[in-house]
């Protein structure tokens, strides 16, 4: 039987402490108590088996019994750069992309973006959603999630951090090549997904000027979060297939 898994950002040392959020999940939701054994992950490949030594309202102390680092079996990144969707739809996008194995999420503020988040707390909420999803799907590496940026800032960030990344842009025209038919080299891939109504002509021209290839996913018009999920599923599946023989 698999041990329940919890998040701990720092697994260094023989004893570690869980945050108040993880303590609540451990003691109030899962009803785990002193002496029980659990797994801990740090979101960077670290995995530990630990025994609960003490619990309080806002923290839990555990003793590490075994610790190891699980290396990634892939060397390229899947990047989803999507317009921020209204309501809880972007929260859903964060969770599902985490489950699928997306490495980097870049929220975009476009001209037609309905909701333009300005509250810094939104980044904390998205991080917590990714942690919860990683625990559920037993993913060891958390995705990087940027604060919302304008389209130009996203492209400049990619040029600096992933200069060899192949850029793709979701198209609503229906005349572009299908994503699933494209050949892929062993490189990072960044998919740009626009807001309701798609990218403006100026935004599409800007992406084209930076060598972003327009592609279609289906014959139907997809919501932002649905398109992001489709991109994530196809791109991570192809990456995983290319790396299936690697340790």
mmCIF file of C-alpha atoms in Angstrom:
data_model
loop_
_atom_site.group_PDB
_atom_site.id
_atom_site.type_symbol
_atom_site.label_atom_id
_atom_site.label_comp_id
_atom_site.label_asym_id
_atom_site.label_seq_id
_atom_site.Cartn_x
_atom_site.Cartn_y
_atom_site.Cartn_z
ATOM 1 C CA UNK A 1 0.000 0.000 0.000
ATOM 2 C CA UNK A 2 1.371 3.389 -1.019
ATOM 3 C CA UNK A 3 2.145 5.859 1.735
ATOM 4 C CA UNK A 4 0.278 9.154 1.743
ATOM 5 C CA UNK A 5 2.411 11.948 0.337
ATOM 6 C CA UNK A 6 2.819 15.494 1.645
ATOM 7 C CA UNK A 7 4.780 18.542 0.532
ATOM 8 C CA UNK A 8 7.793 19.870 2.433
ATOM 9 C CA UNK A 9 9.931 22.510 0.721
ATOM 10 C CA UNK A 10 13.060 21.645 2.732
ATOM 11 C CA UNK A 11 14.032 18.007 3.296
ATOM 12 C CA UNK A 12 17.520 18.741 4.614
ATOM 13 C CA UNK A 13 18.385 17.381 8.042
ATOM 14 C CA UNK A 14 17.178 14.465 10.135
ATOM 15 C CA UNK A 15 14.018 16.287 11.249
ATOM 16 C CA UNK A 16 11.708 18.519 9.185
ATOM 17 C CA UNK A 17 8.558 20.563 9.776
ATOM 18 C CA UNK A 18 5.429 20.791 7.673
ATOM 19 C CA UNK A 19 3.645 24.070 6.987
ATOM 20 C CA UNK A 20 0.318 24.914 8.585
ATOM 21 C CA UNK A 21 -1.482 24.031 5.326
ATOM 22 C CA UNK A 22 0.133 20.605 5.109
ATOM 23 C CA UNK A 23 -0.386 20.054 8.829
ATOM 24 C CA UNK A 24 -4.109 20.718 8.396
ATOM 25 C CA UNK A 25 -4.264 18.228 5.514
ATOM 26 C CA UNK A 26 -2.319 15.631 7.494
ATOM 27 C CA UNK A 27 -4.144 15.870 10.823
ATOM 28 C CA UNK A 28 -7.630 17.162 9.978
ATOM 29 C CA UNK A 29 -8.269 15.716 6.529
ATOM 30 C CA UNK A 30 -6.244 12.503 6.533
ATOM 31 C CA UNK A 31 -6.433 11.957 10.309
ATOM 32 C CA UNK A 32 -2.808 10.830 10.529
ATOM 33 C CA UNK A 33 -1.229 10.859 13.983
ATOM 34 C CA UNK A 34 2.090 10.537 15.829
ATOM 35 C CA UNK A 35 3.991 7.374 14.912
ATOM 36 C CA UNK A 36 2.485 7.037 11.441
ATOM 37 C CA UNK A 37 4.735 6.897 8.395
ATOM 38 C CA UNK A 38 4.299 9.129 5.331
ATOM 39 C CA UNK A 39 6.163 10.247 2.224
ATOM 40 C CA UNK A 40 7.451 13.786 1.730
ATOM 41 C CA UNK A 41 8.461 15.505 -1.518
ATOM 42 C CA UNK A 42 10.105 18.874 -2.049
ATOM 43 C CA UNK A 43 8.952 19.599 -5.616
ATOM 44 C CA UNK A 44 12.528 19.357 -6.931
ATOM 45 C CA UNK A 45 12.889 15.580 -7.160
ATOM 46 C CA UNK A 46 13.557 14.943 -3.469
ATOM 47 C CA UNK A 47 11.545 12.117 -1.912
ATOM 48 C CA UNK A 48 11.671 11.021 1.724
ATOM 49 C CA UNK A 49 10.051 8.469 3.988
ATOM 50 C CA UNK A 50 9.361 9.994 7.397
ATOM 51 C CA UNK A 51 7.712 9.207 10.723
ATOM 52 C CA UNK A 52 5.528 11.747 12.515
ATOM 53 C CA UNK A 53 7.064 12.739 15.845
ATOM 54 C CA UNK A 54 4.894 15.629 16.992
ATOM 55 C CA UNK A 55 1.850 17.568 15.806
ATOM 56 C CA UNK A 56 0.443 20.953 16.771
ATOM 57 C CA UNK A 57 -2.268 23.158 15.338
ATOM 58 C CA UNK A 58 0.028 24.801 12.797
ATOM 59 C CA UNK A 59 3.053 22.540 12.408
ATOM 60 C CA UNK A 60 4.090 18.908 12.323
ATOM 61 C CA UNK A 61 7.563 17.569 13.083
ATOM 62 C CA UNK A 62 8.777 14.438 11.317
ATOM 63 C CA UNK A 63 11.923 12.321 11.450
ATOM 64 C CA UNK A 64 13.436 11.424 8.091
ATOM 65 C CA UNK A 65 14.082 7.694 7.721
ATOM 66 C CA UNK A 66 15.133 7.594 4.079
ATOM 67 C CA UNK A 67 15.864 10.302 1.523
ATOM 68 C CA UNK A 68 16.679 10.096 -2.174
ATOM 69 C CA UNK A 69 16.611 12.260 -5.269
ATOM 70 C CA UNK A 70 14.709 10.911 -8.261
ATOM 71 C CA UNK A 71 16.269 12.371 -11.440
ATOM 72 C CA UNK A 72 14.128 13.569 -14.305
ATOM 73 C CA UNK A 73 13.956 11.150 -17.215
ATOM 74 C CA UNK A 74 13.507 14.000 -19.701
ATOM 75 C CA UNK A 75 15.767 16.876 -20.685
ATOM 76 C CA UNK A 76 13.347 19.195 -22.490
ATOM 77 C CA UNK A 77 10.561 21.398 -21.144
ATOM 78 C CA UNK A 78 6.910 21.756 -22.087
ATOM 79 C CA UNK A 79 5.867 25.369 -21.543
ATOM 80 C CA UNK A 80 2.260 26.562 -21.571
ATOM 81 C CA UNK A 81 1.817 30.316 -22.041
ATOM 82 C CA UNK A 82 -1.916 30.947 -21.725
ATOM 83 C CA UNK A 83 -4.094 34.002 -21.353
ATOM 84 C CA UNK A 84 -5.508 34.314 -17.845
ATOM 85 C CA UNK A 85 -9.098 33.031 -17.864
ATOM 86 C CA UNK A 86 -11.898 34.429 -15.717
ATOM 87 C CA UNK A 87 -13.396 32.816 -12.644
ATOM 88 C CA UNK A 88 -11.845 29.573 -11.485
ATOM 89 C CA UNK A 89 -11.022 28.396 -14.982
ATOM 90 C CA UNK A 90 -7.345 29.305 -14.734
ATOM 91 C CA UNK A 91 -7.111 27.530 -11.379
ATOM 92 C CA UNK A 92 -8.428 24.436 -13.157
ATOM 93 C CA UNK A 93 -5.844 24.934 -15.918
ATOM 94 C CA UNK A 94 -3.030 25.065 -13.349
ATOM 95 C CA UNK A 95 -4.168 21.836 -11.710
ATOM 96 C CA UNK A 96 -4.612 19.846 -14.905
ATOM 97 C CA UNK A 97 -1.357 21.028 -16.483
ATOM 98 C CA UNK A 98 0.424 20.001 -13.290
ATOM 99 C CA UNK A 99 -1.134 16.532 -13.521
ATOM 100 C CA UNK A 100 -0.031 16.161 -17.136
ATOM 101 C CA UNK A 101 3.575 17.093 -16.428
ATOM 102 C CA UNK A 102 3.916 20.628 -17.814
ATOM 103 C CA UNK A 103 7.228 22.109 -16.673
ATOM 104 C CA UNK A 104 6.541 25.835 -16.889
ATOM 105 C CA UNK A 105 3.303 27.842 -16.815
ATOM 106 C CA UNK A 106 3.345 31.448 -18.029
ATOM 107 C CA UNK A 107 0.075 33.371 -17.480
ATOM 108 C CA UNK A 108 -0.398 36.049 -20.157
ATOM 109 C CA UNK A 109 -2.295 39.326 -20.066
ATOM 110 C CA UNK A 110 -3.526 39.951 -23.619
ATOM 111 C CA UNK A 111 -5.576 42.779 -25.101
ATOM 112 C CA UNK A 112 -8.730 40.637 -24.849
ATOM 113 C CA UNK A 113 -7.969 39.072 -21.478
ATOM 114 C CA UNK A 114 -11.171 39.420 -19.427
ATOM 115 C CA UNK A 115 -9.544 39.103 -16.013
ATOM 116 C CA UNK A 116 -6.260 40.878 -15.377
ATOM 117 C CA UNK A 117 -5.066 39.791 -11.917
ATOM 118 C CA UNK A 118 -3.095 42.372 -9.983
ATOM 119 C CA UNK A 119 -3.195 40.798 -6.511
ATOM 120 C CA UNK A 120 0.177 39.188 -5.660
ATOM 121 C CA UNK A 121 -1.716 36.572 -3.624
ATOM 122 C CA UNK A 122 -2.875 34.955 -6.864
ATOM 123 C CA UNK A 123 0.602 33.484 -7.359
ATOM 124 C CA UNK A 124 0.450 31.873 -3.916
ATOM 125 C CA UNK A 125 -2.950 30.390 -4.713
ATOM 126 C CA UNK A 126 -1.697 28.953 -7.994
ATOM 127 C CA UNK A 127 1.346 27.476 -6.237
ATOM 128 C CA UNK A 128 -0.916 25.785 -3.687
ATOM 129 C CA UNK A 129 -3.093 24.376 -6.466
ATOM 130 C CA UNK A 130 -0.005 22.925 -8.164
ATOM 131 C CA UNK A 131 1.144 21.368 -4.881
ATOM 132 C CA UNK A 132 -2.261 19.779 -4.280
ATOM 133 C CA UNK A 133 -2.330 18.402 -7.827
ATOM 134 C CA UNK A 134 1.223 17.066 -7.552
ATOM 135 C CA UNK A 135 0.314 15.259 -4.329
ATOM 136 C CA UNK A 136 -2.735 13.715 -5.966
ATOM 137 C CA UNK A 137 -0.928 12.524 -9.111
ATOM 138 C CA UNK A 138 2.322 11.696 -7.238
ATOM 139 C CA UNK A 139 4.429 14.051 -9.315
ATOM 140 C CA UNK A 140 7.839 14.848 -7.802
ATOM 141 C CA UNK A 141 8.773 17.966 -9.782
ATOM 142 C CA UNK A 142 6.531 21.003 -9.374
ATOM 143 C CA UNK A 143 5.994 23.228 -12.399
ATOM 144 C CA UNK A 144 7.378 26.715 -12.382
ATOM 145 C CA UNK A 145 4.501 29.222 -12.366
ATOM 146 C CA UNK A 146 5.254 32.825 -13.282
ATOM 147 C CA UNK A 147 3.314 35.888 -12.222
ATOM 148 C CA UNK A 148 1.041 37.243 -14.994
ATOM 149 C CA UNK A 149 2.947 39.105 -17.708
ATOM 150 C CA UNK A 150 2.087 40.916 -20.906
ATOM 151 C CA UNK A 151 2.674 39.014 -24.139
ATOM 152 C CA UNK A 152 5.826 40.953 -24.987
ATOM 153 C CA UNK A 153 7.294 40.180 -21.557
ATOM 154 C CA UNK A 154 6.567 36.473 -21.944
ATOM 155 C CA UNK A 155 8.362 36.306 -25.287
ATOM 156 C CA UNK A 156 11.354 38.223 -23.930
ATOM 157 C CA UNK A 157 11.512 35.917 -20.908
ATOM 158 C CA UNK A 158 11.514 32.865 -23.173
ATOM 159 C CA UNK A 159 14.248 34.333 -25.368
ATOM 160 C CA UNK A 160 16.414 34.713 -22.266
ATOM 161 C CA UNK A 161 15.587 31.505 -20.405
ATOM 162 C CA UNK A 162 14.801 29.075 -23.256
ATOM 163 C CA UNK A 163 16.449 30.602 -26.322
ATOM 164 C CA UNK A 164 16.189 27.390 -28.368
ATOM 165 C CA UNK A 165 12.519 26.757 -27.560
ATOM 166 C CA UNK A 166 10.165 26.089 -30.433
ATOM 167 C CA UNK A 167 7.223 28.503 -30.256
ATOM 168 C CA UNK A 168 3.694 27.462 -31.226
ATOM 169 C CA UNK A 169 0.556 29.604 -31.284
ATOM 170 C CA UNK A 170 -2.991 28.294 -31.125
ATOM 171 C CA UNK A 171 -4.971 29.464 -34.152
ATOM 172 C CA UNK A 172 -8.724 29.855 -34.646
ATOM 173 C CA UNK A 173 -8.536 30.019 -38.453
ATOM 174 C CA UNK A 174 -8.784 26.274 -39.039
ATOM 175 C CA UNK A 175 -6.352 26.571 -41.938
ATOM 176 C CA UNK A 176 -3.151 25.936 -40.010
ATOM 177 C CA UNK A 177 -1.355 22.580 -39.739
ATOM 178 C CA UNK A 178 -2.584 20.262 -36.998
ATOM 179 C CA UNK A 179 -0.378 20.153 -33.922
ATOM 180 C CA UNK A 180 -0.481 16.367 -33.767
ATOM 181 C CA UNK A 181 0.952 16.092 -37.303
ATOM 182 C CA UNK A 182 4.042 18.220 -36.686
ATOM 183 C CA UNK A 183 7.478 16.638 -36.271
ATOM 184 C CA UNK A 184 9.349 17.635 -33.124
ATOM 185 C CA UNK A 185 13.039 17.859 -32.427
ATOM 186 C CA UNK A 186 14.581 17.325 -29.002
ATOM 187 C CA UNK A 187 14.014 20.887 -27.751
ATOM 188 C CA UNK A 188 11.844 22.909 -25.395
ATOM 189 C CA UNK A 189 8.379 23.707 -26.756
ATOM 190 C CA UNK A 190 6.293 26.725 -25.726
ATOM 191 C CA UNK A 191 2.605 26.851 -26.671
ATOM 192 C CA UNK A 192 0.810 30.220 -26.722
ATOM 193 C CA UNK A 193 -2.943 30.150 -26.080
ATOM 194 C CA UNK A 194 -5.009 33.290 -26.475
ATOM 195 C CA UNK A 195 -8.076 34.608 -24.607
ATOM 196 C CA UNK A 196 -11.741 34.427 -25.606
ATOM 197 C CA UNK A 197 -11.852 35.592 -29.205
ATOM 198 C CA UNK A 198 -8.222 34.685 -29.758
ATOM 199 C CA UNK A 199 -5.185 36.885 -30.188
ATOM 200 C CA UNK A 200 -5.650 40.260 -31.867
ATOM 201 C CA UNK A 201 -4.139 40.815 -35.312
ATOM 202 C CA UNK A 202 -1.340 42.798 -33.704
ATOM 203 C CA UNK A 203 -0.610 40.020 -31.183
ATOM 204 C CA UNK A 204 -0.650 37.358 -33.893
ATOM 205 C CA UNK A 205 1.726 39.458 -35.987
ATOM 206 C CA UNK A 206 3.997 39.919 -32.968
ATOM 207 C CA UNK A 207 4.139 36.166 -32.348
ATOM 208 C CA UNK A 208 4.769 35.485 -36.044
ATOM 209 C CA UNK A 209 7.619 38.004 -36.010
ATOM 210 C CA UNK A 210 9.196 35.915 -33.252
ATOM 211 C CA UNK A 211 8.843 32.688 -35.265
ATOM 212 C CA UNK A 212 5.839 31.282 -33.425
ATOM 213 C CA UNK A 213 4.196 28.736 -35.730
ATOM 214 C CA UNK A 214 0.375 28.887 -35.852
ATOM 215 C CA UNK A 215 -1.234 25.473 -35.300
ATOM 216 C CA UNK A 216 -4.738 24.092 -34.840
ATOM 217 C CA UNK A 217 -5.862 21.548 -32.292
ATOM 218 C CA UNK A 218 -9.366 20.588 -33.450
ATOM 219 C CA UNK A 219 -12.049 21.670 -35.894
ATOM 220 C CA UNK A 220 -13.950 23.365 -33.064
ATOM 221 C CA UNK A 221 -13.339 26.556 -31.106
ATOM 222 C CA UNK A 222 -11.910 25.721 -27.688
ATOM 223 C CA UNK A 223 -11.934 27.656 -24.461
ATOM 224 C CA UNK A 224 -8.560 28.870 -23.242
ATOM 225 C CA UNK A 225 -8.280 26.224 -20.535
ATOM 226 C CA UNK A 226 -9.410 23.442 -22.902
ATOM 227 C CA UNK A 227 -6.851 24.460 -25.509
ATOM 228 C CA UNK A 228 -4.140 24.589 -22.849
ATOM 229 C CA UNK A 229 -5.065 21.086 -21.709
ATOM 230 C CA UNK A 230 -4.997 19.774 -25.290
ATOM 231 C CA UNK A 231 -1.585 21.332 -25.928
ATOM 232 C CA UNK A 232 -0.295 19.950 -22.628
ATOM 233 C CA UNK A 233 -1.574 16.429 -23.288
ATOM 234 C CA UNK A 234 -0.113 16.199 -26.794
ATOM 235 C CA UNK A 235 3.223 17.839 -26.012
ATOM 236 C CA UNK A 236 3.914 15.927 -22.786
ATOM 237 C CA UNK A 237 2.878 12.616 -24.374
ATOM 238 C CA UNK A 238 5.274 13.161 -27.276
ATOM 239 C CA UNK A 239 8.064 14.219 -24.940
ATOM 240 C CA UNK A 240 7.530 11.189 -22.742
ATOM 241 C CA UNK A 241 7.495 8.884 -25.767
ATOM 242 C CA UNK A 242 10.789 10.363 -26.967
ATOM 243 C CA UNK A 243 12.328 9.750 -23.542
ATOM 244 C CA UNK A 244 10.737 6.374 -22.707
ATOM 245 C CA UNK A 245 14.052 4.538 -23.084
ATOM 246 C CA UNK A 246 15.904 6.877 -20.722
ATOM 247 C CA UNK A 247 16.280 6.056 -17.003
#
